[in-house]
PDB file of C-alpha atoms in Angstrom:
ATOM      1  CA  MET A   2       0.131   0.007  -0.023  1.00 89.00           C
ATOM      2  CA  GLN A   3       1.446   3.350  -1.008  1.00 96.00           C
ATOM      3  CA  PRO A   4       2.076   5.667   2.084  1.00 98.00           C
ATOM      4  CA  GLU A   5       0.570   9.181   2.061  1.00 98.00           C
ATOM      5  CA  LEU A   6       3.793  10.859   3.102  1.00 98.00           C
ATOM      6  CA  SER A   7       7.541  10.148   2.340  1.00 98.00           C
ATOM      7  CA  ILE A   8       9.780  11.791   4.965  1.00 98.00           C
ATOM      8  CA  ILE A   9      13.314  12.228   3.467  1.00 98.00           C
ATOM      9  CA  LEU A  10      16.175  12.255   5.942  1.00 98.00           C
ATOM     10  CA  PRO A  11      19.898  12.697   5.172  1.00 98.00           C
ATOM     11  CA  SER A  12      21.425  11.600   8.480  1.00 98.00           C
ATOM     12  CA  ILE A  13      24.727  11.306  10.432  1.00 97.00           C
ATOM     13  CA  ARG A  14      23.282  11.541  13.898  1.00 96.00           C
ATOM     14  CA  THR A  15      21.598   7.977  14.099  1.00 96.00           C
ATOM     15  CA  GLU A  16      21.910   8.211  18.054  1.00 96.00           C
ATOM     16  CA  ARG A  17      18.890  10.725  17.579  1.00 96.00           C
ATOM     17  CA  LEU A  18      16.957   8.773  15.338  1.00 97.00           C
ATOM     18  CA  GLU A  19      14.717   6.694  17.706  1.00 97.00           C
ATOM     19  CA  LYS A  20      13.414   9.906  19.288  1.00 96.00           C
ATOM     20  CA  LEU A  21      12.927  11.429  16.029  1.00 97.00           C
ATOM     21  CA  TYR A  22      10.870   8.419  14.830  1.00 98.00           C
ATOM     22  CA  ASP A  23       8.815   8.539  18.099  1.00 98.00           C
ATOM     23  CA  SER A  24       7.941  12.317  17.420  1.00 96.00           C
ATOM     24  CA  ILE A  25       6.886  11.401  13.858  1.00 98.00           C
ATOM     25  CA  LEU A  26       4.459   9.170  15.443  1.00 98.00           C
ATOM     26  CA  THR A  27       2.833  11.784  17.517  1.00 98.00           C
ATOM     27  CA  SER A  28       2.877  14.136  14.477  1.00 98.00           C
ATOM     28  CA  THR A  29       0.750  12.171  12.113  1.00 98.00           C
ATOM     29  CA  LYS A  30      -1.922   9.527  11.912  1.00 98.00           C
ATOM     30  CA  ARG A  31      -1.515   9.129   8.218  1.00 98.00           C
ATOM     31  CA  SER A  32       0.634   6.339   6.682  1.00 98.00           C
ATOM     32  CA  PHE A  33       4.241   7.357   6.181  1.00 98.00           C
ATOM     33  CA  GLU A  34       7.711   6.121   5.348  1.00 98.00           C
ATOM     34  CA  LEU A  35      10.788   7.450   6.756  1.00 98.00           C
ATOM     35  CA  VAL A  36      13.647   7.214   4.076  1.00 98.00           C
ATOM     36  CA  ILE A  37      17.186   7.661   5.642  1.00 98.00           C
ATOM     37  CA  CYS A  38      20.317   8.034   3.910  1.00 98.00           C
ATOM     38  CA  GLY A  39      23.802   8.315   5.482  1.00 98.00           C
ATOM     39  CA  PRO A  40      27.090   6.561   6.431  1.00 98.00           C
ATOM     40  CA  ASN A  41      26.045   5.360   9.914  1.00 97.00           C
ATOM     41  CA  PRO A  42      23.884   2.000  10.575  1.00 96.00           C
ATOM     42  CA  LEU A  43      20.550   2.581  11.922  1.00 97.00           C
ATOM     43  CA  PRO A  44      19.629   1.959  15.494  1.00 97.00           C
ATOM     44  CA  GLU A  45      18.351  -1.628  15.965  1.00 96.00           C
ATOM     45  CA  LYS A  46      14.916  -0.474  17.001  1.00 96.00           C
ATOM     46  CA  LEU A  47      14.400   1.148  13.410  1.00 98.00           C
ATOM     47  CA  ARG A  48      16.135  -1.666  11.195  1.00 96.00           C
ATOM     48  CA  ASP A  49      13.201  -3.963  11.168  1.00 95.00           C
ATOM     49  CA  LEU A  50      10.198  -1.411  10.905  1.00 98.00           C
ATOM     50  CA  LYS A  51       8.224  -1.715   7.545  1.00 97.00           C
ATOM     51  CA  ASN A  52       7.931   1.897   7.026  1.00 98.00           C
ATOM     52  CA  VAL A  53      11.690   2.810   7.537  1.00 98.00           C
ATOM     53  CA  LYS A  54      14.102   2.601   4.413  1.00 98.00           C
ATOM     54  CA  TYR A  55      17.703   3.026   4.858  1.00 98.00           C
ATOM     55  CA  VAL A  56      20.638   3.180   2.315  1.00 98.00           C
ATOM     56  CA  LYS A  57      24.441   3.683   3.285  1.00 98.00           C
ATOM     57  CA  ASP A  58      26.196   6.521   1.543  1.00 98.00           C
ATOM     58  CA  TYR A  59      29.092   8.850   2.438  1.00 97.00           C
ATOM     59  CA  GLY A  60      28.022  11.729   0.194  1.00 96.00           C
ATOM     60  CA  THR A  61      26.810  15.223   1.069  1.00 95.00           C
ATOM     61  CA  PRO A  62      23.374  15.957   2.638  1.00 95.00           C
ATOM     62  CA  VAL A  63      21.961  16.908  -0.713  1.00 94.00           C
ATOM     63  CA  ARG A  64      23.368  13.914  -2.369  1.00 96.00           C
ATOM     64  CA  ALA A  65      21.866  11.768   0.448  1.00 97.00           C
ATOM     65  CA  SER A  66      18.615  13.506   0.061  1.00 97.00           C
ATOM     66  CA  ASN A  67      18.368  12.989  -3.642  1.00 96.00           C
ATOM     67  CA  ILE A  68      19.071   9.128  -2.980  1.00 97.00           C
ATOM     68  CA  ALA A  69      16.659   8.929  -0.355  1.00 98.00           C
ATOM     69  CA  ALA A  70      14.048  10.733  -2.626  1.00 98.00           C
ATOM     70  CA  SER A  71      14.718   8.083  -5.388  1.00 97.00           C
ATOM     71  CA  LEU A  72      13.461   5.283  -2.931  1.00 98.00           C
ATOM     72  CA  CYS A  73      10.237   7.273  -2.005  1.00 98.00           C
ATOM     73  CA  GLU A  74       7.018   5.954  -2.602  1.00 98.00           C
ATOM     74  CA  GLY A  75       4.516   8.204  -1.119  1.00 98.00           C
ATOM     75  CA  LYS A  76       1.989  10.534  -2.494  1.00 98.00           C
ATOM     76  CA  VAL A  77       3.647  13.692  -0.865  1.00 98.00           C
ATOM     77  CA  TYR A  78       7.259  14.225   0.046  1.00 98.00           C
ATOM     78  CA  THR A  79       8.862  16.380   2.709  1.00 98.00           C
ATOM     79  CA  TRP A  80      12.258  16.540   4.377  1.00 97.00           C
ATOM     80  CA  ILE A  81      13.626  17.056   7.724  1.00 96.00           C
ATOM     81  CA  ALA A  82      16.836  17.211   9.776  1.00 94.00           C
ATOM     82  CA  ASP A  83      18.196  14.434  12.052  1.00 94.00           C
ATOM     83  CA  ASP A  84      18.604  16.729  14.877  1.00 91.00           C
ATOM     84  CA  CYS A  85      14.776  17.674  15.067  1.00 91.00           C
ATOM     85  CA  LEU A  86      11.738  16.696  16.858  1.00 91.00           C
ATOM     86  CA  LEU A  87       8.269  17.112  15.691  1.00 93.00           C
ATOM     87  CA  PHE A  88       5.450  18.625  17.567  1.00 91.00           C
ATOM     88  CA  GLU A  89       2.223  16.784  18.182  1.00 95.00           C
ATOM     89  CA  ASN A  90      -0.074  16.738  14.963  1.00 97.00           C
ATOM     90  CA  THR A  91       2.112  19.066  13.084  1.00 96.00           C
ATOM     91  CA  LEU A  92       2.763  16.681   9.894  1.00 98.00           C
ATOM     92  CA  ASP A  93      -1.006  16.237   9.768  1.00 98.00           C
ATOM     93  CA  GLN A  94      -1.738  20.002   9.986  1.00 98.00           C
ATOM     94  CA  CYS A  95       0.636  20.563   7.190  1.00 97.00           C
ATOM     95  CA  LEU A  96      -0.865  18.026   4.976  1.00 98.00           C
ATOM     96  CA  ASP A  97      -4.256  19.252   5.722  1.00 98.00           C
ATOM     97  CA  GLU A  98      -3.018  22.693   4.635  1.00 97.00           C
ATOM     98  CA  LEU A  99      -1.496  21.410   1.463  1.00 98.00           C
ATOM     99  CA  TYR A 100      -4.799  19.477   0.534  1.00 97.00           C
ATOM    100  CA  ALA A 101      -6.895  22.670   1.291  1.00 97.00           C
ATOM    101  CA  MET A 102      -4.993  24.414  -1.606  1.00 96.00           C
ATOM    102  CA  GLY A 103      -7.112  22.293  -3.928  1.00 94.00           C
ATOM    103  CA  ASP A 104      -6.089  19.607  -6.350  1.00 91.00           C
ATOM    104  CA  ASP A 105      -3.559  21.230  -8.330  1.00 93.00           C
ATOM    105  CA  LYS A 106      -0.458  19.167  -7.908  1.00 94.00           C
ATOM    106  CA  LYS A 107       1.674  22.292  -8.431  1.00 94.00           C
ATOM    107  CA  ASN A 108       0.888  23.602  -5.047  1.00 95.00           C
ATOM    108  CA  VAL A 109       3.785  23.414  -2.518  1.00 96.00           C
ATOM    109  CA  LEU A 110       3.575  24.165   1.175  1.00 95.00           C
ATOM    110  CA  VAL A 111       6.595  25.842   2.636  1.00 93.00           C
ATOM    111  CA  ALA A 112       6.942  25.358   6.527  1.00 91.00           C
ATOM    112  CA  LYS A 113       8.965  27.202   9.265  1.00 83.00           C
ATOM    113  CA  TYR A 114      10.630  25.500  12.158  1.00 81.00           C
ATOM    114  CA  TYR A 115      11.672  26.243  15.735  1.00 77.00           C
ATOM    115  CA  GLU A 116      15.185  26.226  17.059  1.00 71.00           C
ATOM    116  CA  GLY A 117      15.838  25.589  20.795  1.00 67.00           C
ATOM    117  CA  GLN A 118      16.973  23.080  23.280  1.00 66.00           C
ATOM    118  CA  GLU A 119      15.947  19.537  23.094  1.00 65.00           C
ATOM    119  CA  GLY A 120      13.109  18.880  25.622  1.00 59.00           C
ATOM    120  CA  SER A 121      11.845  22.448  25.628  1.00 60.00           C
ATOM    121  CA  SER A 122       8.189  23.135  24.868  1.00 59.00           C
ATOM    122  CA  GLU A 123       8.746  26.639  24.276  1.00 59.00           C
ATOM    123  CA  ARG A 124       7.850  27.838  20.954  1.00 58.00           C
ATOM    124  CA  ASP A 125       9.359  31.402  21.240  1.00 58.00           C
ATOM    125  CA  THR A 126      12.562  30.532  19.099  1.00 71.00           C
ATOM    126  CA  LEU A 127      10.963  31.157  15.640  1.00 74.00           C
ATOM    127  CA  GLN A 128      13.072  33.371  13.441  1.00 78.00           C
ATOM    128  CA  PRO A 129      11.618  36.210  11.633  1.00 80.00           C
ATOM    129  CA  ASP A 130      10.410  35.610   8.113  1.00 81.00           C
ATOM    130  CA  SER A 131      13.598  37.028   6.514  1.00 81.00           C
ATOM    131  CA  TYR A 132      15.338  34.085   7.799  1.00 80.00           C
ATOM    132  CA  PHE A 133      13.245  31.866   5.779  1.00 82.00           C
ATOM    133  CA  LYS A 134      13.729  33.892   2.522  1.00 83.00           C
ATOM    134  CA  LEU A 135      16.385  33.561  -0.096  1.00 82.00           C
ATOM    135  CA  ASN A 136      17.240  37.382   0.146  1.00 82.00           C
ATOM    136  CA  GLY A 137      17.664  36.900   3.930  1.00 75.00           C
ATOM    137  CA  THR A 138      20.694  34.727   3.493  1.00 72.00           C
ATOM    138  CA  PRO A 139      24.095  35.638   2.332  1.00 76.00           C
ATOM    139  CA  ALA A 140      23.166  34.658  -1.142  1.00 73.00           C
ATOM    140  CA  SER A 141      20.966  37.799  -1.424  1.00 83.00           C
ATOM    141  CA  SER A 142      20.755  39.529  -4.745  1.00 87.00           C
ATOM    142  CA  PRO A 143      18.913  42.345  -6.344  1.00 89.00           C
ATOM    143  CA  PHE A 144      18.164  39.955  -9.059  1.00 90.00           C
ATOM    144  CA  ILE A 145      16.120  37.707  -6.761  1.00 86.00           C
ATOM    145  CA  SER A 146      12.648  38.701  -5.644  1.00 88.00           C
ATOM    146  CA  SER A 147      12.319  39.489  -1.999  1.00 86.00           C
ATOM    147  CA  ASP A 148       9.371  37.223  -1.614  1.00 86.00           C
ATOM    148  CA  TRP A 149      11.036  33.890  -2.574  1.00 86.00           C
ATOM    149  CA  TRP A 150      11.005  31.379   0.269  1.00 84.00           C
ATOM    150  CA  LEU A 151      13.602  28.887   0.939  1.00 82.00           C
ATOM    151  CA  PHE A 152      12.324  25.247   0.925  1.00 84.00           C
ATOM    152  CA  ASN A 153      14.306  24.297   4.019  1.00 86.00           C
ATOM    153  CA  ILE A 154      11.073  22.288   4.902  1.00 91.00           C
ATOM    154  CA  ALA A 155       8.214  21.779   2.333  1.00 95.00           C
ATOM    155  CA  PHE A 156       5.446  19.470   1.403  1.00 98.00           C
ATOM    156  CA  ILE A 157       5.339  18.861  -2.211  1.00 98.00           C
ATOM    157  CA  HIS A 158       3.378  16.347  -4.262  1.00 98.00           C
ATOM    158  CA  ALA A 159       5.438  13.387  -5.556  1.00 98.00           C
ATOM    159  CA  GLU A 160       4.548  14.104  -9.030  1.00 96.00           C
ATOM    160  CA  LEU A 161       6.048  17.721  -9.001  1.00 96.00           C
ATOM    161  CA  PHE A 162       9.095  16.792  -6.968  1.00 96.00           C
ATOM    162  CA  ASN A 163       9.913  13.936  -9.495  1.00 96.00           C
ATOM    163  CA  PHE A 164       9.096  16.372 -12.653  1.00 95.00           C
ATOM    164  CA  LEU A 165      11.473  19.025 -11.208  1.00 94.00           C
ATOM    165  CA  GLY A 166      14.077  16.121 -10.761  1.00 93.00           C
ATOM    166  CA  GLY A 167      15.099  16.602  -6.898  1.00 90.00           C
ATOM    167  CA  TRP A 168      17.613  19.071  -5.666  1.00 87.00           C
ATOM    168  CA  ASP A 169      20.369  20.433  -7.689  1.00 81.00           C
ATOM    169  CA  CYS A 170      23.776  19.056  -6.509  1.00 72.00           C
TER     170      CYS A 170
END
């Protein structure tokens, strides 16, 4: 059965993956697969899970992300960092927002994230919008529109992601 969501994860911090996986379970009630690519073996707890895929690779994070994406089978793709934890119901909220945009598979939902200490429930460490925009980075340019968002975290229909060919590396 095709999962609704494929979560792409380039990873070197395998000691954090059990907590990350558990946070995904609290973040969605939908079917998902976690597709991990990196140099280090998975924790034993994750090795036999049917919705976890792993491929060993020693390349860059963007290369690992593209390799993981090539294994995805979900209807929608997203990507996360291996040092994150997800808040309860947030994956479901993001998918609900994406679907509320309508049937056009060209719609993409870009999401922000909080930064803070592990275990903190404070949600006061959200960066300003400029942090999430291309012209808010050192790559700023007068030739780039100031309303272009970075896709640090996005929810994109598999059809569109595959049509675009993944990330440029």
